[in-house]
């Protein structure tokens, strides 16, 4: 046992005062014991064993159903290091205001010591964390989402590597006493008052993005909110694509896509579906690993029509959080196949009928399931050195303005496209839904330092790599005048991936240059096979000059917030965009 871990556990116990301390080894026996306890105390509800073997329902506290960005802080020495993109709390204030909330917080509870590894067991890029938590639900989730227990302790002992301490307590679950704090200088995490998702499973957003982004800045690599997919072409060639979309904007669905051209040989396999760590390889390419080993995915909207691979993946050994329950103890959520049941128990445990106004499942209801159950998992998902990325997609929810897909002109332009991307907010975070905001590289809620320095890092990494990926922007969410999505999305996104593949491999596939970048022709996407009218295809792929002139102005205003720290290259890119737009005939 690494003695530094032991002394930290001892020190935390002195404050939190748990009745017991349990060191988790990640074994089946340990997991079964925890499940038994949770079934007994109501934390878990057993599901129909025929329909859902090895699966459980958890209902979270109704005030604790999504990440809370307004209660998430970066505790760097200065506010400038955190940047205008973060809430900042000085470390001294954190000790004064937040540390006391841990005082005696675990009295009457067990404190679990959860060692975990982010990344494949034999990868040089993997990293160790230890989470101390008083939530057995968190332990059960961490066991799926990370390589937990012995494998992490072995790594720590054999390699003597650094580890990231994360302290988590449910506290009293009051939003008034809820804080998610990150100390980039000491690479430490404190989370109190929430038991949900990214607030509480500290390996995920807190470590693998906020703390890891700081490590990556200092060590020359990148931690990104990206899926990683393997794209197989008919001739057997494969290409890897990473894609950054904000929360609940389609990463899991794209990474697990079932191709409509499977029999022609166009296929997608999943490497990762939420987080991606990228290192530059000796060949000058971007090599990516998925630090996670499970999926904490959005349930509503998942069906055999939208994501049949996910439905198959969820049929066993899954923890469901805040979904609805049928009278025969099956799970249900809005958007699932088949008729809506006449009666359900909703996510809060209340009786529900179709006449009820509120949805039966919470819009941010989730499943936690092991990656190994994904029927389209890539053979390379645990490759120690990762997979080589040839294209990066940035995408958000934009009802207007942004075409279905376009290719940026070069690396710097691509960084500008990522830096200025915007998306309508979703139920993955507490707060209003559908509000358009800039969410650079889909990292706004997940970066552990100043966004301007992060853009500098992107530009530097691209310059260092002799063969960086091509960068694209995508938008599945453009709407028509009646407010309906124009693009069918899901499996049909294969058409966009096919065009991306053709672009990366020498620019085959019909395309057209616009001031914002290169867009496909409707023919290259097979728009008429999909039954899209000429007008729909035109709207989907259009770049409207006046709309883009105001978009470019708004982008400039956003970048201005970063003042002198803003890399001059991005300012130049903004001017370049305006110039190209001005040359368009009206
Ligand atoms: P996080 O786990 O929060 O990071 O989300 P994510 O980016 O993995 O999003 P996910 O794939 O879970 O999709 C979230 C929501 O977007 C679901 O309700 C999906 O049904 C919907 N969605 C995903 N892909 C598409 C698409 O291609 N078109 C449309 N219209 N909706 C989509
Ligand atoms: C996200 O919000 O991007 C998620 C879910 O992946 S959570 O783990 O809650 O952050
Ligand atoms: Mn996510």
Coordinates of C-alpha atoms in Angstrom, one line a residue, residues 67-527:
X67 CA -24.1 18.6 -13.0
X68 CA -24.3 22.0 -11.3
X69 CA -22.0 24.3 -13.2
X70 CA -22.7 27.3 -11.0
X71 CA -21.5 25.3 -8.0
X72 CA -18.3 24.1 -9.7
X73 CA -15.1 26.0 -9.1
X74 CA -11.5 26.2 -10.1
X75 CA -9.4 27.0 -7.0
X76 CA -6.2 28.4 -8.6
X77 CA -4.1 31.0 -6.8
X78 CA -5.4 33.8 -9.1
X79 CA -8.6 34.5 -10.9
X80 CA -6.7 35.0 -14.1
X81 CA -5.5 31.4 -14.1
X82 CA -9.1 30.2 -13.9
X83 CA -10.2 32.6 -16.6
X84 CA -13.5 34.1 -17.5
X85 CA -14.7 30.6 -18.5
X86 CA -14.7 29.4 -14.9
X87 CA -16.1 30.1 -11.5
X88 CA -13.1 30.9 -9.3
X89 CA -12.7 30.4 -5.5
X90 CA -9.4 31.3 -3.8
X91 CA -7.9 28.2 -2.1
X92 CA -8.0 30.0 1.3
X93 CA -11.7 30.6 0.9
X94 CA -12.2 27.0 -0.1
X95 CA -10.6 25.9 3.2
X96 CA -12.7 28.3 5.1
X97 CA -16.1 27.8 3.4
X98 CA -16.1 24.3 2.0
X99 CA -13.7 22.2 4.1
X100 CA -16.0 22.6 7.2
X101 CA -18.8 20.9 5.3
X102 CA -16.7 17.7 5.5
X103 CA -16.5 18.0 9.2
X104 CA -18.2 14.9 10.7
X105 CA -20.0 14.5 7.3
X106 CA -19.4 10.7 7.3
X107 CA -20.6 10.0 10.8
X108 CA -22.9 6.9 10.7
X109 CA -21.6 6.1 7.2
X110 CA -18.9 4.0 5.7
X111 CA -16.0 5.7 3.9
X112 CA -15.0 3.8 0.8
X113 CA -11.4 4.1 -0.5
X114 CA -11.7 3.7 -4.3
X115 CA -8.4 3.4 -6.2
X116 CA -9.0 3.7 -10.0
X117 CA -7.1 3.8 -13.2
X118 CA -8.1 6.1 -16.0
X119 CA -7.0 4.4 -19.3
X120 CA -6.1 0.9 -20.3
X121 CA -4.2 -1.2 -17.7
X122 CA -1.0 -1.4 -19.8
X123 CA -1.0 2.1 -21.4
X124 CA 1.8 4.5 -20.6
X125 CA -0.8 7.3 -20.9
X126 CA -3.1 6.0 -18.1
X127 CA -3.3 7.8 -14.8
X128 CA -4.3 6.8 -11.2
X129 CA -6.8 8.5 -8.9
X130 CA -8.1 7.7 -5.5
X131 CA -11.7 8.7 -4.6
X132 CA -12.8 8.7 -1.0
X133 CA -16.6 8.6 -0.9
X134 CA -19.5 7.8 1.5
X135 CA -21.8 6.8 -1.4
X136 CA -22.0 3.1 -2.3
X137 CA -23.8 4.1 -5.4
X138 CA -20.8 6.1 -6.5
X139 CA -18.6 3.0 -5.8
X140 CA -20.8 0.8 -8.0
X141 CA -20.7 3.4 -10.8
X142 CA -16.9 3.9 -10.5
X143 CA -16.5 0.2 -10.8
X144 CA -18.1 0.3 -14.3
X145 CA -16.7 3.7 -15.4
X146 CA -13.1 3.1 -14.4
X147 CA -10.6 0.3 -13.9
X148 CA -11.1 0.1 -10.2
X149 CA -9.3 -1.6 -7.3
X150 CA -6.3 -3.8 -7.5
X151 CA -5.3 -2.8 -11.1
X152 CA -4.9 0.8 -9.9
X153 CA -3.1 -0.1 -6.7
X154 CA -0.7 -2.3 -8.6
X155 CA 0.0 0.5 -11.0
X156 CA 0.7 2.9 -8.1
X157 CA 3.0 0.5 -6.3
X158 CA 4.9 -0.8 -9.3
X159 CA 5.4 2.5 -11.1
X160 CA 5.4 4.8 -8.1
X161 CA 3.3 7.2 -10.1
X162 CA 1.6 10.3 -8.9
X163 CA -2.1 10.0 -8.1
X164 CA -4.9 12.5 -7.9
X165 CA -6.8 12.6 -4.6
X166 CA -10.5 13.2 -4.8
X167 CA -12.7 13.6 -1.7
X168 CA -16.4 13.1 -2.1
X169 CA -19.2 13.2 0.5
X170 CA -23.0 13.3 -0.1
X171 CA -23.1 15.8 2.8
X172 CA -26.7 16.6 3.4
X173 CA -27.5 16.8 -0.4
X174 CA -28.6 20.4 0.0
X175 CA -27.9 22.6 -3.0
X176 CA -27.0 25.4 -0.5
X177 CA -24.1 23.2 0.7
X178 CA -23.0 21.7 -2.6
X179 CA -19.6 22.5 -4.1
X180 CA -17.4 20.8 -6.7
X181 CA -13.9 22.2 -6.3
X182 CA -10.7 21.6 -8.3
X183 CA -7.3 22.6 -7.1
X184 CA -5.1 22.6 -10.2
X185 CA -1.9 23.4 -8.3
X186 CA -2.1 20.4 -6.0
X187 CA -4.3 18.3 -8.5
X188 CA -6.9 17.7 -5.8
X189 CA -10.7 17.4 -6.0
X190 CA -13.3 18.1 -3.3
X191 CA -16.9 17.4 -4.0
X192 CA -19.7 17.7 -1.4
X193 CA -23.5 17.8 -1.4
X194 CA -24.2 15.8 -4.6
X195 CA -24.3 12.2 -5.5
X196 CA -25.0 12.6 -9.2
X197 CA -22.9 11.9 -12.3
X198 CA -20.1 14.3 -13.1
X199 CA -20.4 15.9 -9.7
X200 CA -19.7 12.7 -7.8
X201 CA -18.0 10.2 -10.1
X202 CA -14.7 12.0 -9.7
X203 CA -12.8 10.1 -12.3
X204 CA -14.9 11.5 -15.1
X205 CA -15.2 15.3 -15.6
X206 CA -13.3 16.4 -12.4
X207 CA -10.2 14.3 -13.1
X208 CA -10.2 13.2 -16.7
X209 CA -11.1 16.7 -18.0
X210 CA -10.6 19.5 -15.4
X211 CA -7.5 18.2 -13.7
X212 CA -6.2 16.3 -16.7
X213 CA -6.5 19.4 -18.9
X214 CA -4.1 21.2 -16.6
X215 CA -1.7 18.2 -16.6
X216 CA -1.9 18.1 -20.4
X217 CA -1.1 21.8 -20.6
X218 CA 2.0 21.3 -18.4
X219 CA 3.1 18.0 -20.0
X220 CA 2.3 18.6 -23.6
X221 CA -0.8 16.5 -24.2
X222 CA -4.6 17.1 -24.4
X223 CA -7.6 16.0 -22.4
X224 CA -10.8 16.5 -24.4
X225 CA -14.5 16.1 -24.2
X226 CA -14.6 13.9 -27.3
X227 CA -15.8 10.5 -28.5
X228 CA -13.4 8.4 -30.5
X229 CA -14.7 6.2 -33.3
X230 CA -13.2 3.8 -35.8
X231 CA -14.5 4.3 -39.3
X232 CA -14.2 1.3 -41.6
X233 CA -14.3 1.8 -45.4
X234 CA -15.4 -0.9 -47.9
X235 CA -11.8 -1.6 -49.0
X236 CA -10.9 -2.5 -45.4
X237 CA -9.1 0.8 -44.7
X238 CA -9.8 2.3 -41.3
X239 CA -9.7 5.8 -40.0
X240 CA -10.1 7.2 -36.5
X241 CA -12.3 10.2 -35.8
X242 CA -12.6 12.2 -32.6
X243 CA -15.6 14.5 -32.0
X244 CA -16.3 17.2 -29.4
X245 CA -20.0 17.9 -28.9
X246 CA -21.3 19.5 -25.7
X247 CA -23.2 17.4 -23.2
X248 CA -26.3 15.7 -24.5
X249 CA -25.4 16.7 -28.1
X250 CA -24.8 13.2 -29.6
X251 CA -21.4 11.8 -28.7
X252 CA -22.6 8.4 -27.5
X253 CA -25.0 8.1 -30.4
X254 CA -22.4 8.9 -33.0
X255 CA -19.8 6.7 -31.4
X256 CA -22.2 3.7 -31.5
X257 CA -23.8 4.5 -34.9
X258 CA -25.3 1.6 -36.8
X259 CA -24.4 2.2 -40.5
X260 CA -27.2 2.0 -43.1
X261 CA -24.3 1.0 -45.5
X262 CA -23.1 -1.9 -43.3
X263 CA -23.4 -4.4 -46.2
X264 CA -21.3 -2.1 -48.4
X265 CA -18.6 -2.2 -45.8
X266 CA -19.0 1.3 -44.2
X267 CA -19.0 0.7 -40.5
X268 CA -18.5 2.4 -37.2
X269 CA -16.8 0.9 -34.1
X270 CA -16.6 2.6 -30.8
X271 CA -13.3 3.4 -29.0
X272 CA -14.7 6.0 -26.6
X273 CA -17.9 8.0 -26.3
X274 CA -17.2 10.9 -23.9
X275 CA -13.6 11.6 -23.0
X276 CA -10.4 11.4 -25.0
X277 CA -6.7 11.9 -24.0
X278 CA -4.4 12.7 -26.9
X279 CA -0.7 12.5 -27.1
X280 CA 1.5 13.2 -30.1
X281 CA 3.2 10.1 -31.4
X282 CA 6.6 9.6 -32.9
X283 CA 5.0 9.7 -36.3
X284 CA 3.7 13.3 -35.6
X285 CA 0.1 12.1 -35.5
X286 CA -2.5 12.5 -32.7
X287 CA -2.8 9.2 -30.7
X288 CA -5.9 8.9 -28.6
X289 CA -7.0 6.8 -25.6
X290 CA -10.4 6.5 -24.0
X291 CA -9.6 6.9 -20.2
X292 CA -13.0 5.4 -19.3
X293 CA -14.2 1.8 -19.2
X294 CA -17.9 2.4 -19.2
X295 CA -20.6 4.7 -20.5
X296 CA -22.7 7.1 -18.4
X297 CA -25.2 7.8 -21.1
X298 CA -28.4 9.8 -21.7
X299 CA -31.4 7.4 -21.6
X300 CA -34.3 9.5 -23.0
X301 CA -34.3 9.3 -26.8
X302 CA -32.4 6.0 -26.9
X303 CA -34.4 3.4 -28.9
X304 CA -34.0 0.7 -31.5
X305 CA -34.8 3.3 -34.1
X306 CA -32.1 5.8 -32.9
X307 CA -29.4 3.5 -31.4
X308 CA -30.1 -0.2 -31.6
X309 CA -26.5 -1.0 -30.5
X310 CA -27.2 0.9 -27.2
X311 CA -30.5 -0.9 -26.6
X312 CA -28.6 -4.2 -27.0
X313 CA -25.9 -3.0 -24.7
X314 CA -28.4 -2.1 -21.9
X315 CA -30.1 -5.4 -21.6
X316 CA -28.0 -6.5 -18.6
X317 CA -25.6 -5.4 -15.9
X318 CA -26.7 -1.8 -16.0
X319 CA -27.4 0.8 -13.4
X320 CA -30.3 3.1 -14.4
X321 CA -30.6 6.5 -12.7
X322 CA -33.9 8.5 -12.7
X323 CA -35.7 6.5 -15.5
X324 CA -39.3 5.5 -15.1
X325 CA -40.5 2.0 -14.0
X326 CA -43.3 -0.1 -15.6
X327 CA -45.7 -2.1 -13.5
X328 CA -43.7 -5.2 -14.3
X329 CA -40.5 -3.6 -13.1
X330 CA -39.0 -2.8 -16.5
X331 CA -37.3 0.5 -17.3
X332 CA -39.0 3.1 -19.5
X333 CA -38.1 6.6 -20.8
X334 CA -39.5 9.1 -23.3
X335 CA -38.5 8.1 -26.8
X336 CA -38.3 4.4 -26.2
X337 CA -39.8 2.1 -28.9
X338 CA -43.3 0.8 -28.7
X339 CA -46.5 2.3 -27.3
X340 CA -46.4 4.5 -24.2
X341 CA -47.5 2.4 -21.2
X342 CA -50.8 3.3 -19.6
X343 CA -49.2 3.4 -16.2
X344 CA -45.8 4.0 -14.8
X345 CA -43.9 5.0 -11.7
X346 CA -42.0 8.1 -12.6
X347 CA -38.4 9.0 -11.8
X348 CA -39.4 10.4 -8.4
X349 CA -41.4 7.3 -7.4
X350 CA -44.9 8.8 -8.1
X351 CA -47.7 7.2 -10.1
X352 CA -47.7 8.4 -13.7
X353 CA -50.2 8.1 -16.6
X354 CA -50.1 9.6 -20.1
X355 CA -52.3 12.4 -18.7
X356 CA -49.5 13.5 -16.4
X357 CA -47.8 16.7 -17.5
X358 CA -44.3 16.0 -16.5
X359 CA -42.1 13.4 -18.3
X360 CA -41.9 10.0 -16.6
X361 CA -38.2 9.8 -16.9
X362 CA -36.0 12.8 -15.9
X363 CA -34.7 14.4 -19.2
X364 CA -31.1 13.7 -17.8
X365 CA -31.9 10.1 -16.8
X366 CA -28.8 8.0 -17.4
X367 CA -27.5 4.4 -17.7
X368 CA -24.2 3.2 -16.5
X369 CA -23.0 0.2 -18.4
X370 CA -19.6 -1.5 -19.1
X371 CA -18.0 -0.7 -22.5
X372 CA -17.5 -4.4 -23.0
X373 CA -21.2 -4.8 -23.5
X374 CA -21.2 -2.5 -26.5
X375 CA -21.8 -4.9 -29.5
X376 CA -19.8 -2.6 -31.7
X377 CA -16.8 -2.0 -29.5
X378 CA -13.6 -1.5 -31.5
X379 CA -10.9 -4.2 -31.2
X380 CA -8.5 -1.4 -30.6
X381 CA -10.4 0.3 -27.7
X382 CA -7.7 -0.7 -25.2
X383 CA -4.6 -0.4 -27.3
X384 CA -1.9 0.8 -25.0
X385 CA -0.6 3.6 -27.3
X386 CA -4.1 4.6 -28.4
X387 CA -5.5 5.0 -32.0
X388 CA -4.3 7.6 -34.6
X389 CA -6.8 10.4 -35.2
X390 CA -7.2 11.6 -38.8
X391 CA -10.2 14.0 -38.3
X392 CA -11.7 16.0 -35.4
X393 CA -15.3 17.1 -35.5
X394 CA -16.7 20.0 -33.5
X395 CA -20.4 20.1 -33.2
X396 CA -23.2 21.7 -31.3
X397 CA -27.0 22.2 -31.4
X398 CA -27.7 25.2 -33.7
X399 CA -31.2 25.6 -35.0
X400 CA -29.8 28.1 -37.6
X401 CA -26.6 29.4 -39.2
X402 CA -24.2 26.4 -39.1
X403 CA -24.4 23.9 -42.0
X404 CA -24.7 20.2 -41.5
X405 CA -20.9 19.8 -42.1
X406 CA -18.0 21.8 -43.3
X407 CA -14.3 21.4 -43.4
X408 CA -11.9 24.1 -42.1
X409 CA -9.1 25.3 -44.3
X410 CA -6.2 24.4 -42.0
X411 CA -5.2 23.7 -38.4
X412 CA -5.4 27.4 -37.2
X413 CA -8.7 27.9 -38.9
X414 CA -9.9 24.7 -37.3
X415 CA -8.9 25.8 -33.9
X416 CA -10.8 29.0 -34.5
X417 CA -13.9 27.0 -35.5
X418 CA -13.6 25.0 -32.2
X419 CA -12.9 28.1 -30.1
X420 CA -16.0 29.9 -31.4
X421 CA -18.5 27.0 -31.5
X422 CA -21.8 27.5 -29.8
X423 CA -24.6 25.2 -28.7
X424 CA -28.1 25.3 -27.1
X425 CA -27.9 24.2 -23.5
X426 CA -29.3 20.8 -22.5
X427 CA -30.6 18.9 -19.4
X428 CA -27.2 17.5 -18.7
X429 CA -26.5 20.6 -16.5
X430 CA -28.9 22.3 -14.1
X431 CA -30.4 25.5 -15.5
X432 CA -32.3 26.7 -18.5
X433 CA -32.4 24.4 -21.6
X434 CA -32.2 25.6 -25.2
X435 CA -30.2 28.8 -24.5
X436 CA -27.5 29.4 -27.1
X437 CA -24.0 29.9 -25.6
X438 CA -20.4 29.7 -26.8
X439 CA -18.9 26.4 -25.7
X440 CA -15.4 26.2 -27.0
X441 CA -14.3 22.7 -28.0
X442 CA -17.3 21.5 -25.9
X443 CA -15.0 22.2 -22.9
X444 CA -16.7 25.3 -21.3
X445 CA -17.8 23.4 -18.2
X446 CA -14.8 21.1 -18.2
X447 CA -11.6 23.1 -18.5
X448 CA -9.4 23.5 -15.4
X449 CA -7.7 26.8 -16.5
X450 CA -8.0 29.9 -18.6
X451 CA -9.6 29.2 -22.0
X452 CA -7.2 31.6 -23.8
X453 CA -4.3 29.6 -22.6
X454 CA -6.0 26.4 -23.7
X455 CA -6.4 27.8 -27.3
X456 CA -2.7 28.7 -27.2
X457 CA -2.0 25.0 -26.2
X458 CA -4.2 23.8 -29.1
X459 CA -2.2 26.0 -31.6
X460 CA 1.1 24.9 -30.1
X461 CA 0.2 21.2 -30.2
X462 CA -0.9 21.5 -33.8
X463 CA 2.3 23.2 -34.7
X464 CA 4.3 20.5 -32.9
X465 CA 2.5 17.6 -34.7
X466 CA 3.8 17.1 -38.2
X467 CA 0.5 15.4 -39.2
X468 CA -2.4 16.9 -37.2
X469 CA -6.0 15.8 -37.9
X470 CA -8.2 17.7 -40.4
X471 CA -10.9 19.7 -38.5
X472 CA -14.6 19.8 -39.4
X473 CA -17.7 21.3 -37.8
X474 CA -21.0 19.4 -37.8
X475 CA -24.5 20.3 -36.9
X476 CA -27.2 17.6 -36.8
X477 CA -29.7 20.1 -35.3
X478 CA -30.6 22.6 -37.9
X479 CA -34.4 23.2 -38.0
X480 CA -36.9 24.2 -40.7
X481 CA -39.5 27.0 -40.5
X482 CA -41.8 24.7 -38.6
X483 CA -39.1 24.0 -36.0
X484 CA -38.4 20.4 -37.1
X485 CA -34.9 18.9 -37.5
X486 CA -34.2 18.8 -41.2
X487 CA -31.5 16.1 -41.0
X488 CA -32.6 12.6 -39.9
X489 CA -29.4 12.2 -37.9
X490 CA -28.4 9.0 -35.9
X491 CA -27.5 6.2 -38.4
X492 CA -27.7 8.6 -41.3
X493 CA -24.8 10.6 -39.9
X494 CA -22.8 7.8 -41.6
X495 CA -23.3 9.9 -44.8
X496 CA -21.4 12.7 -43.2
X497 CA -18.7 10.4 -41.9
X498 CA -18.3 9.0 -45.4
X499 CA -17.8 12.5 -46.8
X500 CA -15.3 13.3 -44.0
X501 CA -13.4 10.1 -45.0
X502 CA -13.3 11.1 -48.6
X503 CA -12.1 14.6 -47.7
X504 CA -9.3 13.3 -45.6
X505 CA -8.3 10.9 -48.3
X506 CA -7.6 13.3 -51.1
X507 CA -10.8 15.4 -51.4
X508 CA -12.9 13.0 -53.4
X509 CA -16.7 13.4 -52.8
X510 CA -18.5 16.5 -54.2
X511 CA -17.8 19.7 -52.4
X512 CA -18.1 23.4 -52.7
X513 CA -16.1 26.2 -51.0
X514 CA -17.8 28.8 -48.9
X515 CA -16.4 31.7 -46.8
X516 CA -16.7 29.5 -43.6
X517 CA -15.2 26.3 -45.1
X518 CA -15.8 23.5 -47.6
X519 CA -19.3 22.0 -47.6
X520 CA -20.5 18.9 -49.4
X521 CA -22.9 18.9 -52.4
X522 CA -26.3 17.5 -51.7
X523 CA -25.3 14.6 -54.1
X524 CA -22.3 13.7 -52.0
X525 CA -24.6 13.1 -49.1
X526 CA -27.3 11.3 -51.2
X527 CA -29.8 13.9 -50.0

